[in-house]
Amino acid sequence: MTGNQQTSIAATRDSVAALFRTARCMPEDKLTWKPADTARSAFEILQECAQSAKWFIPMLSGGKSPEWNFEAVMAERAQWTTLDEVEKVCLANCESLYEAIAAVTPEGQEEEVDIPFKEGWKEKKRNIMWFQYWNTVYHTGQVNYIQTLYGDREMH
């Protein structure tokens, strides 16, 4: 396994832990609170992060993007109704992602894959290895922002 693979796995583990540590500092009623009609709650953000790890596996292992079906994505998320469930799913999906990351050959890291989230977006596998890390760090910031909106100014 290359240094990029080792570091992306370690950093992703840390970012997932930070995301759930931050969320567990929220009062239960604020976990599902939406600061605006068009916003998502922290819980909905956590559901995405739990699910997203498995989006990147086919990109790394098969070199192709998963089919994107928004209704199916949302239906799957609706099954997870507690913070413990969401964290369990996230950790399991991340373990599968870590296996996929570890399996990419050094040469394979330079292969480009179409990314389904934006037309025309291609990315090298060496960068896709970092997508779950990026997603969880980004969303930890969103959860932190939601916390400030209801008055929590503590660092978690």
PDB file of C-alpha atoms in Angstrom:
ATOM      1  CA  MET A   1       0.000   0.000   0.000  1.00  0.00           C
ATOM      2  CA  THR A   2       1.322   3.437  -0.912  1.00  0.00           C
ATOM      3  CA  GLY A   3       1.694   6.361   1.455  1.00  0.00           C
ATOM      4  CA  ASN A   4      -1.252   8.083  -0.222  1.00  0.00           C
ATOM      5  CA  GLN A   5      -3.465   5.104   0.553  1.00  0.00           C
ATOM      6  CA  GLN A   6      -2.277   4.818   4.148  1.00  0.00           C
ATOM      7  CA  THR A   7      -2.671   8.524   4.786  1.00  0.00           C
ATOM      8  CA  SER A   8      -6.104   8.793   3.157  1.00  0.00           C
ATOM      9  CA  ILE A   9      -7.394   5.891   5.271  1.00  0.00           C
ATOM     10  CA  ALA A  10      -5.948   7.304   8.508  1.00  0.00           C
ATOM     11  CA  ALA A  11      -7.205  10.824   7.789  1.00  0.00           C
ATOM     12  CA  THR A  12     -10.665   9.546   6.880  1.00  0.00           C
ATOM     13  CA  ARG A  13     -10.885   7.525  10.110  1.00  0.00           C
ATOM     14  CA  ASP A  14     -10.010  10.667  12.054  1.00  0.00           C
ATOM     15  CA  SER A  15     -12.481  12.843  10.154  1.00  0.00           C
ATOM     16  CA  VAL A  16     -15.342  10.379  10.671  1.00  0.00           C
ATOM     17  CA  ALA A  17     -14.562  10.243  14.403  1.00  0.00           C
ATOM     18  CA  ALA A  18     -14.534  14.053  14.558  1.00  0.00           C
ATOM     19  CA  LEU A  19     -17.863  14.286  12.721  1.00  0.00           C
ATOM     20  CA  PHE A  20     -19.662  11.982  15.143  1.00  0.00           C
ATOM     21  CA  ARG A  21     -17.908  13.446  18.199  1.00  0.00           C
ATOM     22  CA  THR A  22     -19.170  16.862  17.121  1.00  0.00           C
ATOM     23  CA  ALA A  23     -22.703  15.604  16.489  1.00  0.00           C
ATOM     24  CA  ARG A  24     -22.859  13.828  19.853  1.00  0.00           C
ATOM     25  CA  CYS A  25     -22.346  17.213  21.544  1.00  0.00           C
ATOM     26  CA  MET A  26     -25.671  18.436  20.179  1.00  0.00           C
ATOM     27  CA  PRO A  27     -28.873  18.275  22.216  1.00  0.00           C
ATOM     28  CA  GLU A  28     -31.192  15.675  20.710  1.00  0.00           C
ATOM     29  CA  ASP A  29     -33.765  18.254  19.623  1.00  0.00           C
ATOM     30  CA  LYS A  30     -31.069  20.241  17.796  1.00  0.00           C
ATOM     31  CA  LEU A  31     -29.770  17.198  15.931  1.00  0.00           C
ATOM     32  CA  THR A  32     -32.888  17.233  13.750  1.00  0.00           C
ATOM     33  CA  TRP A  33     -33.389  21.021  13.783  1.00  0.00           C
ATOM     34  CA  LYS A  34     -33.183  22.834  10.449  1.00  0.00           C
ATOM     35  CA  PRO A  35     -31.972  26.417  10.637  1.00  0.00           C
ATOM     36  CA  ALA A  36     -33.980  27.297   7.501  1.00  0.00           C
ATOM     37  CA  ASP A  37     -36.643  25.690   5.335  1.00  0.00           C
ATOM     38  CA  THR A  38     -34.121  24.974   2.591  1.00  0.00           C
ATOM     39  CA  ALA A  39     -31.391  23.740   4.962  1.00  0.00           C
ATOM     40  CA  ARG A  40     -30.610  20.236   6.117  1.00  0.00           C
ATOM     41  CA  SER A  41     -30.440  19.158   9.723  1.00  0.00           C
ATOM     42  CA  ALA A  42     -27.239  17.838  11.248  1.00  0.00           C
ATOM     43  CA  PHE A  43     -28.863  14.385  11.291  1.00  0.00           C
ATOM     44  CA  GLU A  44     -29.528  14.536   7.543  1.00  0.00           C
ATOM     45  CA  ILE A  45     -25.917  15.554   6.995  1.00  0.00           C
ATOM     46  CA  LEU A  46     -24.766  12.557   9.042  1.00  0.00           C
ATOM     47  CA  GLN A  47     -26.983  10.270   6.983  1.00  0.00           C
ATOM     48  CA  GLU A  48     -25.274  11.493   3.820  1.00  0.00           C
ATOM     49  CA  CYS A  49     -21.821  10.916   5.286  1.00  0.00           C
ATOM     50  CA  ALA A  50     -22.812   7.412   6.354  1.00  0.00           C
ATOM     51  CA  GLN A  51     -23.928   6.617   2.848  1.00  0.00           C
ATOM     52  CA  SER A  52     -21.309   8.428   0.817  1.00  0.00           C
ATOM     53  CA  ALA A  53     -18.405   6.109   1.631  1.00  0.00           C
ATOM     54  CA  LYS A  54     -19.977   3.403  -0.507  1.00  0.00           C
ATOM     55  CA  TRP A  55     -20.409   5.747  -3.471  1.00  0.00           C
ATOM     56  CA  PHE A  56     -16.651   5.848  -3.956  1.00  0.00           C
ATOM     57  CA  ILE A  57     -16.021   2.092  -3.795  1.00  0.00           C
ATOM     58  CA  PRO A  58     -17.076   1.303  -7.401  1.00  0.00           C
ATOM     59  CA  MET A  59     -15.049   4.273  -8.613  1.00  0.00           C
ATOM     60  CA  LEU A  60     -11.956   2.760  -7.027  1.00  0.00           C
ATOM     61  CA  SER A  61     -12.579  -0.936  -7.582  1.00  0.00           C
ATOM     62  CA  GLY A  62     -14.274  -0.977 -10.957  1.00  0.00           C
ATOM     63  CA  GLY A  63     -13.222   2.349 -12.330  1.00  0.00           C
ATOM     64  CA  LYS A  64     -16.789   3.356 -13.001  1.00  0.00           C
ATOM     65  CA  SER A  65     -19.254   5.636 -11.337  1.00  0.00           C
ATOM     66  CA  PRO A  66     -22.254   4.239  -9.513  1.00  0.00           C
ATOM     67  CA  GLU A  67     -25.653   4.895 -10.998  1.00  0.00           C
ATOM     68  CA  TRP A  68     -27.175   7.894  -9.280  1.00  0.00           C
ATOM     69  CA  ASN A  69     -30.818   7.555  -8.218  1.00  0.00           C
ATOM     70  CA  PHE A  70     -31.842  10.308  -5.801  1.00  0.00           C
ATOM     71  CA  GLU A  71     -35.061   8.581  -4.707  1.00  0.00           C
ATOM     72  CA  ALA A  72     -33.197   5.372  -3.819  1.00  0.00           C
ATOM     73  CA  VAL A  73     -30.527   7.355  -1.983  1.00  0.00           C
ATOM     74  CA  MET A  74     -33.146   9.123   0.141  1.00  0.00           C
ATOM     75  CA  ALA A  75     -35.114   5.924   0.797  1.00  0.00           C
ATOM     76  CA  GLU A  76     -32.004   4.210   2.119  1.00  0.00           C
ATOM     77  CA  ARG A  77     -31.216   7.125   4.430  1.00  0.00           C
ATOM     78  CA  ALA A  78     -34.750   7.091   5.827  1.00  0.00           C
ATOM     79  CA  GLN A  79     -34.065   3.633   7.291  1.00  0.00           C
ATOM     80  CA  TRP A  80     -31.532   5.058   9.759  1.00  0.00           C
ATOM     81  CA  THR A  81     -33.439   6.791  12.511  1.00  0.00           C
ATOM     82  CA  THR A  82     -30.944   7.110  15.363  1.00  0.00           C
ATOM     83  CA  LEU A  83     -27.486   8.572  15.719  1.00  0.00           C
ATOM     84  CA  ASP A  84     -26.150   5.152  16.764  1.00  0.00           C
ATOM     85  CA  GLU A  85     -27.575   3.546  13.599  1.00  0.00           C
ATOM     86  CA  VAL A  86     -26.122   6.231  11.358  1.00  0.00           C
ATOM     87  CA  GLU A  87     -22.705   5.924  12.963  1.00  0.00           C
ATOM     88  CA  LYS A  88     -22.755   2.125  12.677  1.00  0.00           C
ATOM     89  CA  VAL A  89     -23.622   2.331   8.966  1.00  0.00           C
ATOM     90  CA  CYS A  90     -20.966   4.980   8.391  1.00  0.00           C
ATOM     91  CA  LEU A  91     -18.247   2.928  10.080  1.00  0.00           C
ATOM     92  CA  ALA A  92     -19.212  -0.223   8.161  1.00  0.00           C
ATOM     93  CA  ASN A  93     -19.317   1.593   4.816  1.00  0.00           C
ATOM     94  CA  CYS A  94     -15.977   3.224   5.583  1.00  0.00           C
ATOM     95  CA  GLU A  95     -14.375  -0.160   6.343  1.00  0.00           C
ATOM     96  CA  SER A  96     -15.475  -1.344   2.891  1.00  0.00           C
ATOM     97  CA  LEU A  97     -14.080   1.863   1.405  1.00  0.00           C
ATOM     98  CA  TYR A  98     -10.740   1.352   3.175  1.00  0.00           C
ATOM     99  CA  GLU A  99     -10.500  -2.128   1.623  1.00  0.00           C
ATOM    100  CA  ALA A 100     -11.176  -0.640  -1.816  1.00  0.00           C
ATOM    101  CA  ILE A 101      -8.564   2.066  -1.245  1.00  0.00           C
ATOM    102  CA  ALA A 102      -5.978  -0.504  -0.150  1.00  0.00           C
ATOM    103  CA  ALA A 103      -6.649  -2.630  -3.237  1.00  0.00           C
ATOM    104  CA  VAL A 104      -5.841   0.075  -5.804  1.00  0.00           C
ATOM    105  CA  THR A 105      -2.474  -0.602  -7.409  1.00  0.00           C
ATOM    106  CA  PRO A 106       0.082   2.208  -7.672  1.00  0.00           C
ATOM    107  CA  GLU A 107      -0.524   2.295 -11.437  1.00  0.00           C
ATOM    108  CA  GLY A 108      -4.277   2.233 -10.908  1.00  0.00           C
ATOM    109  CA  GLN A 109      -4.100   5.392  -8.844  1.00  0.00           C
ATOM    110  CA  GLU A 110      -3.446   7.340 -12.055  1.00  0.00           C
ATOM    111  CA  GLU A 111      -6.591   6.044 -13.813  1.00  0.00           C
ATOM    112  CA  GLU A 112      -9.323   8.606 -14.381  1.00  0.00           C
ATOM    113  CA  VAL A 113     -12.949   7.926 -13.506  1.00  0.00           C
ATOM    114  CA  ASP A 114     -16.115   9.810 -14.448  1.00  0.00           C
ATOM    115  CA  ILE A 115     -17.703  11.359 -11.363  1.00  0.00           C
ATOM    116  CA  PRO A 116     -21.524  11.223 -11.464  1.00  0.00           C
ATOM    117  CA  PHE A 117     -22.194  14.326  -9.381  1.00  0.00           C
ATOM    118  CA  LYS A 118     -21.350  16.807 -12.150  1.00  0.00           C
ATOM    119  CA  GLU A 119     -21.345  16.241 -15.885  1.00  0.00           C
ATOM    120  CA  GLY A 120     -17.866  16.171 -17.378  1.00  0.00           C
ATOM    121  CA  TRP A 121     -16.061  15.737 -14.054  1.00  0.00           C
ATOM    122  CA  LYS A 122     -13.245  13.193 -14.202  1.00  0.00           C
ATOM    123  CA  GLU A 123     -10.903  12.433 -11.329  1.00  0.00           C
ATOM    124  CA  LYS A 124      -7.880  10.234 -10.775  1.00  0.00           C
ATOM    125  CA  LYS A 125      -8.308   7.378  -8.350  1.00  0.00           C
ATOM    126  CA  ARG A 126      -5.522   8.799  -6.177  1.00  0.00           C
ATOM    127  CA  ASN A 127      -7.830  11.751  -5.528  1.00  0.00           C
ATOM    128  CA  ILE A 128     -11.016   9.690  -5.188  1.00  0.00           C
ATOM    129  CA  MET A 129      -9.318   7.978  -2.235  1.00  0.00           C
ATOM    130  CA  TRP A 130      -9.736  11.285  -0.412  1.00  0.00           C
ATOM    131  CA  PHE A 131     -13.419  11.939  -1.262  1.00  0.00           C
ATOM    132  CA  GLN A 132     -14.850  10.522   1.966  1.00  0.00           C
ATOM    133  CA  TYR A 133     -12.314  12.478   3.987  1.00  0.00           C
ATOM    134  CA  TRP A 134     -13.240  15.658   2.148  1.00  0.00           C
ATOM    135  CA  ASN A 135     -16.960  14.963   2.540  1.00  0.00           C
ATOM    136  CA  THR A 136     -16.785  14.357   6.287  1.00  0.00           C
ATOM    137  CA  VAL A 137     -14.517  17.353   6.965  1.00  0.00           C
ATOM    138  CA  TYR A 138     -16.785  19.597   4.909  1.00  0.00           C
ATOM    139  CA  HIS A 139     -19.870  18.343   6.727  1.00  0.00           C
ATOM    140  CA  THR A 140     -18.253  18.618  10.154  1.00  0.00           C
ATOM    141  CA  GLY A 141     -17.957  22.314   9.361  1.00  0.00           C
ATOM    142  CA  GLN A 142     -21.647  22.432   8.510  1.00  0.00           C
ATOM    143  CA  VAL A 143     -22.564  20.719  11.772  1.00  0.00           C
ATOM    144  CA  ASN A 144     -20.355  23.186  13.640  1.00  0.00           C
ATOM    145  CA  TYR A 145     -22.107  26.069  11.907  1.00  0.00           C
ATOM    146  CA  ILE A 146     -25.540  24.695  12.859  1.00  0.00           C
ATOM    147  CA  GLN A 147     -24.301  24.545  16.452  1.00  0.00           C
ATOM    148  CA  THR A 148     -23.395  28.236  16.386  1.00  0.00           C
ATOM    149  CA  LEU A 149     -26.854  29.116  15.065  1.00  0.00           C
ATOM    150  CA  TYR A 150     -28.510  27.786  18.219  1.00  0.00           C
ATOM    151  CA  GLY A 151     -25.877  29.381  20.452  1.00  0.00           C
ATOM    152  CA  ASP A 152     -23.285  26.640  20.995  1.00  0.00           C
ATOM    153  CA  ARG A 153     -19.923  28.345  20.624  1.00  0.00           C
ATOM    154  CA  GLU A 154     -17.827  25.587  22.208  1.00  0.00           C
ATOM    155  CA  MET A 155     -15.131  23.801  20.240  1.00  0.00           C
ATOM    156  CA  HIS A 156     -16.051  20.131  19.931  1.00  0.00           C
TER     157      HIS A 156
END
